[in-house]
Amino acid sequence: MGVIEGQEKEVIVRVNELRNKYAHQVDFEINQEYFDTRIVDAFSEKTKQWYRSFLLSQKKDKDQLIIQLGVALYTVWYMLIEKILIPDDIRERLEKDYVKLSAPLSSAVDMQ
């Protein structure tokens, strides 16, 4: 259908490759290098920023590969929601409303 294009599609293809390796290669084990080069490096710069932000929000065990993989899968899901499920006009309106609503809050925090 062409809904998912370019770099976003490549990330999904690579996650699917990882799933296939686990499903069909009994001795497959993911390591940090594979994860970094096959998954994280496929992210666009914006998606990498989301990934890093989500990873930083983890309270502990950020350095564990299983946590990083979970955060990467969440990031892919978030990317799809951001890119596909919310039409541009609605996203723009929500972003404008967010800026309007957050401005008085940030002013109140600055005053304290």
PDB file of N, CA and C in Angstrom:
ATOM      1  N   MET A   1       0.815  -1.209   0.000  1.00  0.00           N
ATOM      2  CA  MET A   1       0.000   0.000   0.000  1.00  0.00           C
ATOM      3  C   MET A   1       0.854   1.266   0.000  1.00  0.00           C
ATOM      4  N   GLY A   2       2.117   1.143   0.378  1.00  0.00           N
ATOM      5  CA  GLY A   2       2.979   2.311   0.343  1.00  0.00           C
ATOM      6  C   GLY A   2       2.811   3.240   1.524  1.00  0.00           C
ATOM      7  N   VAL A   3       2.138   2.799   2.591  1.00  0.00           N
ATOM      8  CA  VAL A   3       1.928   3.653   3.743  1.00  0.00           C
ATOM      9  C   VAL A   3       3.224   3.854   4.511  1.00  0.00           C
ATOM     10  N   ILE A   4       4.010   2.800   4.625  1.00  0.00           N
ATOM     11  CA  ILE A   4       5.295   2.867   5.321  1.00  0.00           C
ATOM     12  C   ILE A   4       6.389   2.913   4.266  1.00  0.00           C
ATOM     13  N   GLU A   5       7.187   3.961   4.320  1.00  0.00           N
ATOM     14  CA  GLU A   5       8.201   4.137   3.287  1.00  0.00           C
ATOM     15  C   GLU A   5       9.577   4.368   3.904  1.00  0.00           C
ATOM     16  N   GLY A   6      10.572   4.265   3.065  1.00  0.00           N
ATOM     17  CA  GLY A   6      11.938   4.654   3.384  1.00  0.00           C
ATOM     18  C   GLY A   6      12.514   4.017   4.618  1.00  0.00           C
ATOM     19  N   GLN A   7      13.092   4.867   5.449  1.00  0.00           N
ATOM     20  CA  GLN A   7      13.824   4.412   6.614  1.00  0.00           C
ATOM     21  C   GLN A   7      12.917   3.701   7.616  1.00  0.00           C
ATOM     22  N   GLU A   8      11.667   4.148   7.738  1.00  0.00           N
ATOM     23  CA  GLU A   8      10.739   3.490   8.651  1.00  0.00           C
ATOM     24  C   GLU A   8      10.504   2.045   8.218  1.00  0.00           C
ATOM     25  N   LYS A   9      10.375   1.844   6.918  1.00  0.00           N
ATOM     26  CA  LYS A   9      10.169   0.490   6.404  1.00  0.00           C
ATOM     27  C   LYS A   9      11.403  -0.376   6.681  1.00  0.00           C
ATOM     28  N   GLU A  10      12.576   0.181   6.512  1.00  0.00           N
ATOM     29  CA  GLU A  10      13.814  -0.569   6.746  1.00  0.00           C
ATOM     30  C   GLU A  10      13.898  -1.037   8.196  1.00  0.00           C
ATOM     31  N   VAL A  11      13.512  -0.200   9.131  1.00  0.00           N
ATOM     32  CA  VAL A  11      13.522  -0.592  10.536  1.00  0.00           C
ATOM     33  C   VAL A  11      12.598  -1.784  10.754  1.00  0.00           C
ATOM     34  N   ILE A  12      11.417  -1.735  10.188  1.00  0.00           N
ATOM     35  CA  ILE A  12      10.450  -2.822  10.358  1.00  0.00           C
ATOM     36  C   ILE A  12      10.981  -4.109   9.723  1.00  0.00           C
ATOM     37  N   VAL A  13      11.608  -3.995   8.565  1.00  0.00           N
ATOM     38  CA  VAL A  13      12.203  -5.165   7.915  1.00  0.00           C
ATOM     39  C   VAL A  13      13.271  -5.770   8.819  1.00  0.00           C
ATOM     40  N   ARG A  14      14.097  -4.943   9.420  1.00  0.00           N
ATOM     41  CA  ARG A  14      15.178  -5.453  10.277  1.00  0.00           C
ATOM     42  C   ARG A  14      14.643  -6.079  11.567  1.00  0.00           C
ATOM     43  N   VAL A  15      13.608  -5.498  12.145  1.00  0.00           N
ATOM     44  CA  VAL A  15      12.995  -6.106  13.332  1.00  0.00           C
ATOM     45  C   VAL A  15      12.401  -7.458  12.959  1.00  0.00           C
ATOM     46  N   ASN A  16      11.791  -7.540  11.794  1.00  0.00           N
ATOM     47  CA  ASN A  16      11.234  -8.811  11.332  1.00  0.00           C
ATOM     48  C   ASN A  16      12.349  -9.842  11.095  1.00  0.00           C
ATOM     49  N   GLU A  17      13.474  -9.404  10.552  1.00  0.00           N
ATOM     50  CA  GLU A  17      14.625 -10.315  10.384  1.00  0.00           C
ATOM     51  C   GLU A  17      15.071 -10.868  11.735  1.00  0.00           C
ATOM     52  N   LEU A  18      15.121  -9.994  12.735  1.00  0.00           N
ATOM     53  CA  LEU A  18      15.503 -10.426  14.076  1.00  0.00           C
ATOM     54  C   LEU A  18      14.499 -11.453  14.605  1.00  0.00           C
ATOM     55  N   ARG A  19      13.227 -11.196  14.426  1.00  0.00           N
ATOM     56  CA  ARG A  19      12.197 -12.137  14.857  1.00  0.00           C
ATOM     57  C   ARG A  19      12.358 -13.478  14.163  1.00  0.00           C
ATOM     58  N   ASN A  20      12.628 -13.439  12.860  1.00  0.00           N
ATOM     59  CA  ASN A  20      12.818 -14.680  12.102  1.00  0.00           C
ATOM     60  C   ASN A  20      14.034 -15.465  12.586  1.00  0.00           C
ATOM     61  N   LYS A  21      15.103 -14.761  12.916  1.00  0.00           N
ATOM     62  CA  LYS A  21      16.290 -15.452  13.416  1.00  0.00           C
ATOM     63  C   LYS A  21      15.965 -16.181  14.719  1.00  0.00           C
ATOM     64  N   TYR A  22      15.262 -15.518  15.622  1.00  0.00           N
ATOM     65  CA  TYR A  22      14.879 -16.169  16.877  1.00  0.00           C
ATOM     66  C   TYR A  22      13.922 -17.328  16.634  1.00  0.00           C
ATOM     67  N   ALA A  23      13.028 -17.171  15.689  1.00  0.00           N
ATOM     68  CA  ALA A  23      12.022 -18.208  15.439  1.00  0.00           C
ATOM     69  C   ALA A  23      12.590 -19.430  14.727  1.00  0.00           C
ATOM     70  N   HIS A  24      13.594 -19.235  13.868  1.00  0.00           N
ATOM     71  CA  HIS A  24      14.029 -20.322  12.993  1.00  0.00           C
ATOM     72  C   HIS A  24      15.467 -20.792  13.202  1.00  0.00           C
ATOM     73  N   GLN A  25      16.245 -20.058  13.968  1.00  0.00           N
ATOM     74  CA  GLN A  25      17.622 -20.469  14.240  1.00  0.00           C
ATOM     75  C   GLN A  25      17.771 -20.704  15.737  1.00  0.00           C
ATOM     76  N   VAL A  26      17.706 -21.940  16.127  1.00  0.00           N
ATOM     77  CA  VAL A  26      17.703 -22.304  17.544  1.00  0.00           C
ATOM     78  C   VAL A  26      18.912 -21.744  18.285  1.00  0.00           C
ATOM     79  N   ASP A  27      20.048 -21.686  17.633  1.00  0.00           N
ATOM     80  CA  ASP A  27      21.268 -21.243  18.300  1.00  0.00           C
ATOM     81  C   ASP A  27      21.529 -19.739  18.168  1.00  0.00           C
ATOM     82  N   PHE A  28      20.595 -18.988  17.589  1.00  0.00           N
ATOM     83  CA  PHE A  28      20.806 -17.549  17.416  1.00  0.00           C
ATOM     84  C   PHE A  28      20.774 -16.838  18.765  1.00  0.00           C
ATOM     85  N   GLU A  29      21.756 -15.979  18.982  1.00  0.00           N
ATOM     86  CA  GLU A  29      21.797 -15.124  20.168  1.00  0.00           C
ATOM     87  C   GLU A  29      22.135 -13.714  19.715  1.00  0.00           C
ATOM     88  N   ILE A  30      21.333 -12.771  20.137  1.00  0.00           N
ATOM     89  CA  ILE A  30      21.597 -11.378  19.792  1.00  0.00           C
ATOM     90  C   ILE A  30      22.701 -10.851  20.708  1.00  0.00           C
ATOM     91  N   ASN A  31      23.549 -10.000  20.150  1.00  0.00           N
ATOM     92  CA  ASN A  31      24.577  -9.349  20.964  1.00  0.00           C
ATOM     93  C   ASN A  31      24.496  -7.845  20.730  1.00  0.00           C
ATOM     94  N   GLN A  32      25.247  -7.097  21.502  1.00  0.00           N
ATOM     95  CA  GLN A  32      25.181  -5.631  21.439  1.00  0.00           C
ATOM     96  C   GLN A  32      25.530  -5.111  20.046  1.00  0.00           C
ATOM     97  N   GLU A  33      26.552  -5.676  19.432  1.00  0.00           N
ATOM     98  CA  GLU A  33      26.968  -5.210  18.110  1.00  0.00           C
ATOM     99  C   GLU A  33      25.854  -5.429  17.076  1.00  0.00           C
ATOM    100  N   TYR A  34      25.246  -6.601  17.084  1.00  0.00           N
ATOM    101  CA  TYR A  34      24.139  -6.889  16.148  1.00  0.00           C
ATOM    102  C   TYR A  34      23.001  -5.898  16.394  1.00  0.00           C
ATOM    103  N   PHE A  35      22.636  -5.720  17.637  1.00  0.00           N
ATOM    104  CA  PHE A  35      21.541  -4.811  17.975  1.00  0.00           C
ATOM    105  C   PHE A  35      21.838  -3.388  17.506  1.00  0.00           C
ATOM    106  N   ASP A  36      23.041  -2.900  17.813  1.00  0.00           N
ATOM    107  CA  ASP A  36      23.390  -1.525  17.444  1.00  0.00           C
ATOM    108  C   ASP A  36      23.434  -1.327  15.927  1.00  0.00           C
ATOM    109  N   THR A  37      24.042  -2.285  15.209  1.00  0.00           N
ATOM    110  CA  THR A  37      24.221  -2.094  13.768  1.00  0.00           C
ATOM    111  C   THR A  37      22.974  -2.444  12.960  1.00  0.00           C
ATOM    112  N   ARG A  38      22.208  -3.430  13.393  1.00  0.00           N
ATOM    113  CA  ARG A  38      21.051  -3.864  12.607  1.00  0.00           C
ATOM    114  C   ARG A  38      19.757  -3.137  12.984  1.00  0.00           C
ATOM    115  N   ILE A  39      19.618  -2.734  14.226  1.00  0.00           N
ATOM    116  CA  ILE A  39      18.368  -2.116  14.663  1.00  0.00           C
ATOM    117  C   ILE A  39      18.543  -0.608  14.871  1.00  0.00           C
ATOM    118  N   VAL A  40      19.359  -0.218  15.828  1.00  0.00           N
ATOM    119  CA  VAL A  40      19.476   1.199  16.177  1.00  0.00           C
ATOM    120  C   VAL A  40      20.004   2.028  15.005  1.00  0.00           C
ATOM    121  N   ASP A  41      20.994   1.515  14.291  1.00  0.00           N
ATOM    122  CA  ASP A  41      21.540   2.273  13.164  1.00  0.00           C
ATOM    123  C   ASP A  41      20.535   2.457  12.025  1.00  0.00           C
ATOM    124  N   ALA A  42      19.483   1.658  12.011  1.00  0.00           N
ATOM    125  CA  ALA A  42      18.454   1.799  10.970  1.00  0.00           C
ATOM    126  C   ALA A  42      17.466   2.926  11.289  1.00  0.00           C
ATOM    127  N   PHE A  43      17.454   3.384  12.537  1.00  0.00           N
ATOM    128  CA  PHE A  43      16.545   4.466  12.911  1.00  0.00           C
ATOM    129  C   PHE A  43      16.925   5.769  12.209  1.00  0.00           C
ATOM    130  N   SER A  44      15.918   6.555  11.864  1.00  0.00           N
ATOM    131  CA  SER A  44      16.176   7.917  11.396  1.00  0.00           C
ATOM    132  C   SER A  44      16.694   8.721  12.589  1.00  0.00           C
ATOM    133  N   GLU A  45      17.195   9.908  12.343  1.00  0.00           N
ATOM    134  CA  GLU A  45      17.708  10.732  13.441  1.00  0.00           C
ATOM    135  C   GLU A  45      16.601  11.044  14.444  1.00  0.00           C
ATOM    136  N   LYS A  46      15.401  11.340  13.963  1.00  0.00           N
ATOM    137  CA  LYS A  46      14.284  11.638  14.859  1.00  0.00           C
ATOM    138  C   LYS A  46      13.937  10.417  15.705  1.00  0.00           C
ATOM    139  N   THR A  47      13.915   9.245  15.084  1.00  0.00           N
ATOM    140  CA  THR A  47      13.596   8.021  15.812  1.00  0.00           C
ATOM    141  C   THR A  47      14.694   7.688  16.814  1.00  0.00           C
ATOM    142  N   LYS A  48      15.951   7.953  16.456  1.00  0.00           N
ATOM    143  CA  LYS A  48      17.052   7.743  17.409  1.00  0.00           C
ATOM    144  C   LYS A  48      16.880   8.648  18.627  1.00  0.00           C
ATOM    145  N   GLN A  49      16.432   9.873  18.406  1.00  0.00           N
ATOM    146  CA  GLN A  49      16.193  10.782  19.530  1.00  0.00           C
ATOM    147  C   GLN A  49      15.101  10.220  20.439  1.00  0.00           C
ATOM    148  N   TRP A  50      14.019   9.732  19.838  1.00  0.00           N
ATOM    149  CA  TRP A  50      12.958   9.114  20.641  1.00  0.00           C
ATOM    150  C   TRP A  50      13.517   7.934  21.420  1.00  0.00           C
ATOM    151  N   TYR A  51      14.278   7.066  20.748  1.00  0.00           N
ATOM    152  CA  TYR A  51      14.847   5.880  21.390  1.00  0.00           C
ATOM    153  C   TYR A  51      15.708   6.281  22.594  1.00  0.00           C
ATOM    154  N   ARG A  52      16.601   7.237  22.381  1.00  0.00           N
ATOM    155  CA  ARG A  52      17.483   7.664  23.475  1.00  0.00           C
ATOM    156  C   ARG A  52      16.685   8.254  24.636  1.00  0.00           C
ATOM    157  N   SER A  53      15.663   9.031  24.313  1.00  0.00           N
ATOM    158  CA  SER A  53      14.817   9.620  25.336  1.00  0.00           C
ATOM    159  C   SER A  53      14.072   8.542  26.121  1.00  0.00           C
ATOM    160  N   PHE A  54      13.483   7.586  25.417  1.00  0.00           N
ATOM    161  CA  PHE A  54      12.780   6.495  26.087  1.00  0.00           C
ATOM    162  C   PHE A  54      13.753   5.672  26.937  1.00  0.00           C
ATOM    163  N   LEU A  55      14.950   5.449  26.424  1.00  0.00           N
ATOM    164  CA  LEU A  55      15.938   4.658  27.162  1.00  0.00           C
ATOM    165  C   LEU A  55      16.371   5.392  28.430  1.00  0.00           C
ATOM    166  N   LEU A  56      16.557   6.696  28.330  1.00  0.00           N
ATOM    167  CA  LEU A  56      16.944   7.483  29.505  1.00  0.00           C
ATOM    168  C   LEU A  56      15.861   7.471  30.579  1.00  0.00           C
ATOM    169  N   SER A  57      14.617   7.297  30.172  1.00  0.00           N
ATOM    170  CA  SER A  57      13.529   7.283  31.145  1.00  0.00           C
ATOM    171  C   SER A  57      13.489   5.991  31.963  1.00  0.00           C
ATOM    172  N   GLN A  58      14.254   4.994  31.551  1.00  0.00           N
ATOM    173  CA  GLN A  58      14.321   3.747  32.310  1.00  0.00           C
ATOM    174  C   GLN A  58      15.063   4.009  33.617  1.00  0.00           C
ATOM    175  N   LYS A  59      14.493   3.580  34.699  1.00  0.00           N
ATOM    176  CA  LYS A  59      15.076   3.859  36.013  1.00  0.00           C
ATOM    177  C   LYS A  59      16.361   3.075  36.268  1.00  0.00           C
ATOM    178  N   LYS A  60      16.431   1.857  35.733  1.00  0.00           N
ATOM    179  CA  LYS A  60      17.624   1.044  35.978  1.00  0.00           C
ATOM    180  C   LYS A  60      17.816   0.086  34.810  1.00  0.00           C
ATOM    181  N   ASP A  61      18.961  -0.541  34.784  1.00  0.00           N
ATOM    182  CA  ASP A  61      19.276  -1.592  33.813  1.00  0.00           C
ATOM    183  C   ASP A  61      19.264  -1.116  32.357  1.00  0.00           C
ATOM    184  N   LYS A  62      19.561   0.172  32.124  1.00  0.00           N
ATOM    185  CA  LYS A  62      19.599   0.698  30.750  1.00  0.00           C
ATOM    186  C   LYS A  62      20.664   0.017  29.899  1.00  0.00           C
ATOM    187  N   ASP A  63      21.684  -0.501  30.571  1.00  0.00           N
ATOM    188  CA  ASP A  63      22.780  -1.109  29.840  1.00  0.00           C
ATOM    189  C   ASP A  63      22.507  -2.566  29.479  1.00  0.00           C
ATOM    190  N   GLN A  64      21.420  -3.141  29.970  1.00  0.00           N
ATOM    191  CA  GLN A  64      21.087  -4.520  29.626  1.00  0.00           C
ATOM    192  C   GLN A  64      20.462  -4.571  28.241  1.00  0.00           C
ATOM    193  N   LEU A  65      20.950  -5.475  27.444  1.00  0.00           N
ATOM    194  CA  LEU A  65      20.491  -5.592  26.060  1.00  0.00           C
ATOM    195  C   LEU A  65      18.989  -5.861  25.969  1.00  0.00           C
ATOM    196  N   ILE A  66      18.443  -6.657  26.861  1.00  0.00           N
ATOM    197  CA  ILE A  66      17.015  -6.968  26.808  1.00  0.00           C
ATOM    198  C   ILE A  66      16.181  -5.705  27.034  1.00  0.00           C
ATOM    199  N   ILE A  67      16.637  -4.818  27.897  1.00  0.00           N
ATOM    200  CA  ILE A  67      15.941  -3.544  28.133  1.00  0.00           C
ATOM    201  C   ILE A  67      16.044  -2.676  26.887  1.00  0.00           C
ATOM    202  N   GLN A  68      17.232  -2.602  26.305  1.00  0.00           N
ATOM    203  CA  GLN A  68      17.431  -1.803  25.093  1.00  0.00           C
ATOM    204  C   GLN A  68      16.550  -2.319  23.954  1.00  0.00           C
ATOM    205  N   LEU A  69      16.451  -3.634  23.826  1.00  0.00           N
ATOM    206  CA  LEU A  69      15.620  -4.224  22.781  1.00  0.00           C
ATOM    207  C   LEU A  69      14.149  -3.885  23.010  1.00  0.00           C
ATOM    208  N   GLY A  70      13.694  -3.993  24.247  1.00  0.00           N
ATOM    209  CA  GLY A  70      12.309  -3.635  24.566  1.00  0.00           C
ATOM    210  C   GLY A  70      12.026  -2.179  24.250  1.00  0.00           C
ATOM    211  N   VAL A  71      12.942  -1.297  24.598  1.00  0.00           N
ATOM    212  CA  VAL A  71      12.780   0.133  24.314  1.00  0.00           C
ATOM    213  C   VAL A  71      12.790   0.371  22.801  1.00  0.00           C
ATOM    214  N   ALA A  72      13.644  -0.343  22.080  1.00  0.00           N
ATOM    215  CA  ALA A  72      13.689  -0.194  20.615  1.00  0.00           C
ATOM    216  C   ALA A  72      12.364  -0.632  19.991  1.00  0.00           C
ATOM    217  N   LEU A  73      11.803  -1.737  20.471  1.00  0.00           N
ATOM    218  CA  LEU A  73      10.514  -2.194  19.931  1.00  0.00           C
ATOM    219  C   LEU A  73       9.414  -1.196  20.261  1.00  0.00           C
ATOM    220  N   TYR A  74       9.431  -0.634  21.468  1.00  0.00           N
ATOM    221  CA  TYR A  74       8.467   0.409  21.816  1.00  0.00           C
ATOM    222  C   TYR A  74       8.653   1.627  20.903  1.00  0.00           C
ATOM    223  N   THR A  75       9.896   1.977  20.620  1.00  0.00           N
ATOM    224  CA  THR A  75      10.186   3.117  19.755  1.00  0.00           C
ATOM    225  C   THR A  75       9.633   2.891  18.353  1.00  0.00           C
ATOM    226  N   VAL A  76       9.767   1.677  17.840  1.00  0.00           N
ATOM    227  CA  VAL A  76       9.211   1.359  16.520  1.00  0.00           C
ATOM    228  C   VAL A  76       7.698   1.520  16.551  1.00  0.00           C
ATOM    229  N   TRP A  77       7.067   1.022  17.598  1.00  0.00           N
ATOM    230  CA  TRP A  77       5.617   1.173  17.741  1.00  0.00           C
ATOM    231  C   TRP A  77       5.249   2.656  17.776  1.00  0.00           C
ATOM    232  N   TYR A  78       5.977   3.436  18.567  1.00  0.00           N
ATOM    233  CA  TYR A  78       5.728   4.873  18.675  1.00  0.00           C
ATOM    234  C   TYR A  78       5.911   5.557  17.320  1.00  0.00           C
ATOM    235  N   MET A  79       6.952   5.148  16.604  1.00  0.00           N
ATOM    236  CA  MET A  79       7.223   5.703  15.278  1.00  0.00           C
ATOM    237  C   MET A  79       6.022   5.457  14.353  1.00  0.00           C
ATOM    238  N   LEU A  80       5.473   4.250  14.406  1.00  0.00           N
ATOM    239  CA  LEU A  80       4.331   3.927  13.558  1.00  0.00           C
ATOM    240  C   LEU A  80       3.112   4.758  13.930  1.00  0.00           C
ATOM    241  N   ILE A  81       2.876   4.927  15.206  1.00  0.00           N
ATOM    242  CA  ILE A  81       1.748   5.750  15.654  1.00  0.00           C
ATOM    243  C   ILE A  81       1.946   7.180  15.172  1.00  0.00           C
ATOM    244  N   GLU A  82       3.129   7.713  15.384  1.00  0.00           N
ATOM    245  CA  GLU A  82       3.445   9.091  14.998  1.00  0.00           C
ATOM    246  C   GLU A  82       3.341   9.282  13.487  1.00  0.00           C
ATOM    247  N   LYS A  83       3.834   8.322  12.743  1.00  0.00           N
ATOM    248  CA  LYS A  83       3.962   8.463  11.297  1.00  0.00           C
ATOM    249  C   LYS A  83       2.675   8.132  10.555  1.00  0.00           C
ATOM    250  N   ILE A  84       1.933   7.151  11.028  1.00  0.00           N
ATOM    251  CA  ILE A  84       0.859   6.601  10.218  1.00  0.00           C
ATOM    252  C   ILE A  84      -0.531   6.851  10.774  1.00  0.00           C
ATOM    253  N   LEU A  85      -0.722   6.612  12.038  1.00  0.00           N
ATOM    254  CA  LEU A  85      -2.071   6.590  12.569  1.00  0.00           C
ATOM    255  C   LEU A  85      -2.646   7.964  12.880  1.00  0.00           C
ATOM    256  N   ILE A  86      -1.815   8.963  13.034  1.00  0.00           N
ATOM    257  CA  ILE A  86      -2.313  10.303  13.311  1.00  0.00           C
ATOM    258  C   ILE A  86      -2.113  11.160  12.062  1.00  0.00           C
ATOM    259  N   PRO A  87      -3.200  11.535  11.400  1.00  0.00           N
ATOM    260  CA  PRO A  87      -3.068  12.363  10.197  1.00  0.00           C
ATOM    261  C   PRO A  87      -2.363  13.684  10.505  1.00  0.00           C
ATOM    262  N   ASP A  88      -1.653  14.209   9.514  1.00  0.00           N
ATOM    263  CA  ASP A  88      -0.848  15.416   9.702  1.00  0.00           C
ATOM    264  C   ASP A  88      -1.651  16.595  10.243  1.00  0.00           C
ATOM    265  N   ASP A  89      -2.848  16.819   9.729  1.00  0.00           N
ATOM    266  CA  ASP A  89      -3.630  17.979  10.168  1.00  0.00           C
ATOM    267  C   ASP A  89      -4.002  17.868  11.645  1.00  0.00           C
ATOM    268  N   ILE A  90      -4.338  16.679  12.093  1.00  0.00           N
ATOM    269  CA  ILE A  90      -4.687  16.483  13.502  1.00  0.00           C
ATOM    270  C   ILE A  90      -3.433  16.598  14.367  1.00  0.00           C
ATOM    271  N   ARG A  91      -2.321  16.025  13.916  1.00  0.00           N
ATOM    272  CA  ARG A  91      -1.070  16.121  14.667  1.00  0.00           C
ATOM    273  C   ARG A  91      -0.658  17.578  14.835  1.00  0.00           C
ATOM    274  N   GLU A  92      -0.750  18.366  13.771  1.00  0.00           N
ATOM    275  CA  GLU A  92      -0.378  19.779  13.841  1.00  0.00           C
ATOM    276  C   GLU A  92      -1.264  20.526  14.833  1.00  0.00           C
ATOM    277  N   ARG A  93      -2.562  20.246  14.799  1.00  0.00           N
ATOM    278  CA  ARG A  93      -3.486  20.901  15.724  1.00  0.00           C
ATOM    279  C   ARG A  93      -3.173  20.504  17.171  1.00  0.00           C
ATOM    280  N   LEU A  94      -2.895  19.221  17.390  1.00  0.00           N
ATOM    281  CA  LEU A  94      -2.555  18.766  18.738  1.00  0.00           C
ATOM    282  C   LEU A  94      -1.268  19.417  19.230  1.00  0.00           C
ATOM    283  N   GLU A  95      -0.284  19.533  18.341  1.00  0.00           N
ATOM    284  CA  GLU A  95       0.979  20.164  18.732  1.00  0.00           C
ATOM    285  C   GLU A  95       0.778  21.630  19.089  1.00  0.00           C
ATOM    286  N   LYS A  96      -0.046  22.336  18.322  1.00  0.00           N
ATOM    287  CA  LYS A  96      -0.344  23.741  18.629  1.00  0.00           C
ATOM    288  C   LYS A  96      -1.060  23.856  19.962  1.00  0.00           C
ATOM    289  N   ASP A  97      -2.054  22.994  20.187  1.00  0.00           N
ATOM    290  CA  ASP A  97      -2.784  23.007  21.458  1.00  0.00           C
ATOM    291  C   ASP A  97      -1.851  22.698  22.616  1.00  0.00           C
ATOM    292  N   TYR A  98      -0.922  21.773  22.406  1.00  0.00           N
ATOM    293  CA  TYR A  98       0.023  21.424  23.458  1.00  0.00           C
ATOM    294  C   TYR A  98       0.900  22.628  23.811  1.00  0.00           C
ATOM    295  N   VAL A  99       1.366  23.335  22.797  1.00  0.00           N
ATOM    296  CA  VAL A  99       2.211  24.506  23.045  1.00  0.00           C
ATOM    297  C   VAL A  99       1.417  25.556  23.811  1.00  0.00           C
ATOM    298  N   LYS A 100       0.166  25.778  23.413  1.00  0.00           N
ATOM    299  CA  LYS A 100      -0.672  26.768  24.113  1.00  0.00           C
ATOM    300  C   LYS A 100      -0.891  26.373  25.568  1.00  0.00           C
ATOM    301  N   LEU A 101      -1.156  25.098  25.801  1.00  0.00           N
ATOM    302  CA  LEU A 101      -1.431  24.636  27.158  1.00  0.00           C
ATOM    303  C   LEU A 101      -0.185  24.585  28.023  1.00  0.00           C
ATOM    304  N   SER A 102       0.942  24.255  27.433  1.00  0.00           N
ATOM    305  CA  SER A 102       2.150  24.111  28.240  1.00  0.00           C
ATOM    306  C   SER A 102       2.808  25.440  28.555  1.00  0.00           C
ATOM    307  N   ALA A 103       2.553  26.480  27.769  1.00  0.00           N
ATOM    308  CA  ALA A 103       3.171  27.788  28.021  1.00  0.00           C
ATOM    309  C   ALA A 103       2.807  28.341  29.406  1.00  0.00           C
ATOM    310  N   PRO A 104       1.513  28.372  29.797  1.00  0.00           N
ATOM    311  CA  PRO A 104       1.204  28.876  31.144  1.00  0.00           C
ATOM    312  C   PRO A 104       1.809  27.995  32.242  1.00  0.00           C
ATOM    313  N   LEU A 105       1.889  26.697  32.009  1.00  0.00           N
ATOM    314  CA  LEU A 105       2.465  25.802  33.011  1.00  0.00           C
ATOM    315  C   LEU A 105       3.946  26.073  33.202  1.00  0.00           C
ATOM    316  N   SER A 106       4.669  26.254  32.086  1.00  0.00           N
ATOM    317  CA  SER A 106       6.099  26.503  32.205  1.00  0.00           C
ATOM    318  C   SER A 106       6.359  27.863  32.840  1.00  0.00           C
ATOM    319  N   SER A 107       5.493  28.848  32.599  1.00  0.00           N
ATOM    320  CA  SER A 107       5.632  30.162  33.228  1.00  0.00           C
ATOM    321  C   SER A 107       5.443  30.049  34.727  1.00  0.00           C
ATOM    322  N   ALA A 108       4.465  29.261  35.140  1.00  0.00           N
ATOM    323  CA  ALA A 108       4.202  29.074  36.571  1.00  0.00           C
ATOM    324  C   ALA A 108       5.373  28.394  37.252  1.00  0.00           C
ATOM    325  N   VAL A 109       5.976  27.426  36.587  1.00  0.00           N
ATOM    326  CA  VAL A 109       7.127  26.728  37.148  1.00  0.00           C
ATOM    327  C   VAL A 109       8.312  27.669  37.248  1.00  0.00           C
ATOM    328  N   ASP A 110       8.513  28.525  36.238  1.00  0.00           N
ATOM    329  CA  ASP A 110       9.618  29.469  36.250  1.00  0.00           C
ATOM    330  C   ASP A 110       9.486  30.470  37.396  1.00  0.00           C
ATOM    331  N   MET A 111       8.256  30.808  37.784  1.00  0.00           N
ATOM    332  CA  MET A 111       8.027  31.805  38.820  1.00  0.00           C
ATOM    333  C   MET A 111       8.361  31.265  40.209  1.00  0.00           C
ATOM    334  N   GLN A 112       8.387  29.963  40.362  1.00  0.00           N
ATOM    335  CA  GLN A 112       8.610  29.390  41.709  1.00  0.00           C
ATOM    336  C   GLN A 112      10.028  29.481  42.124  1.00  0.00           C
TER     337      GLN A 112
END
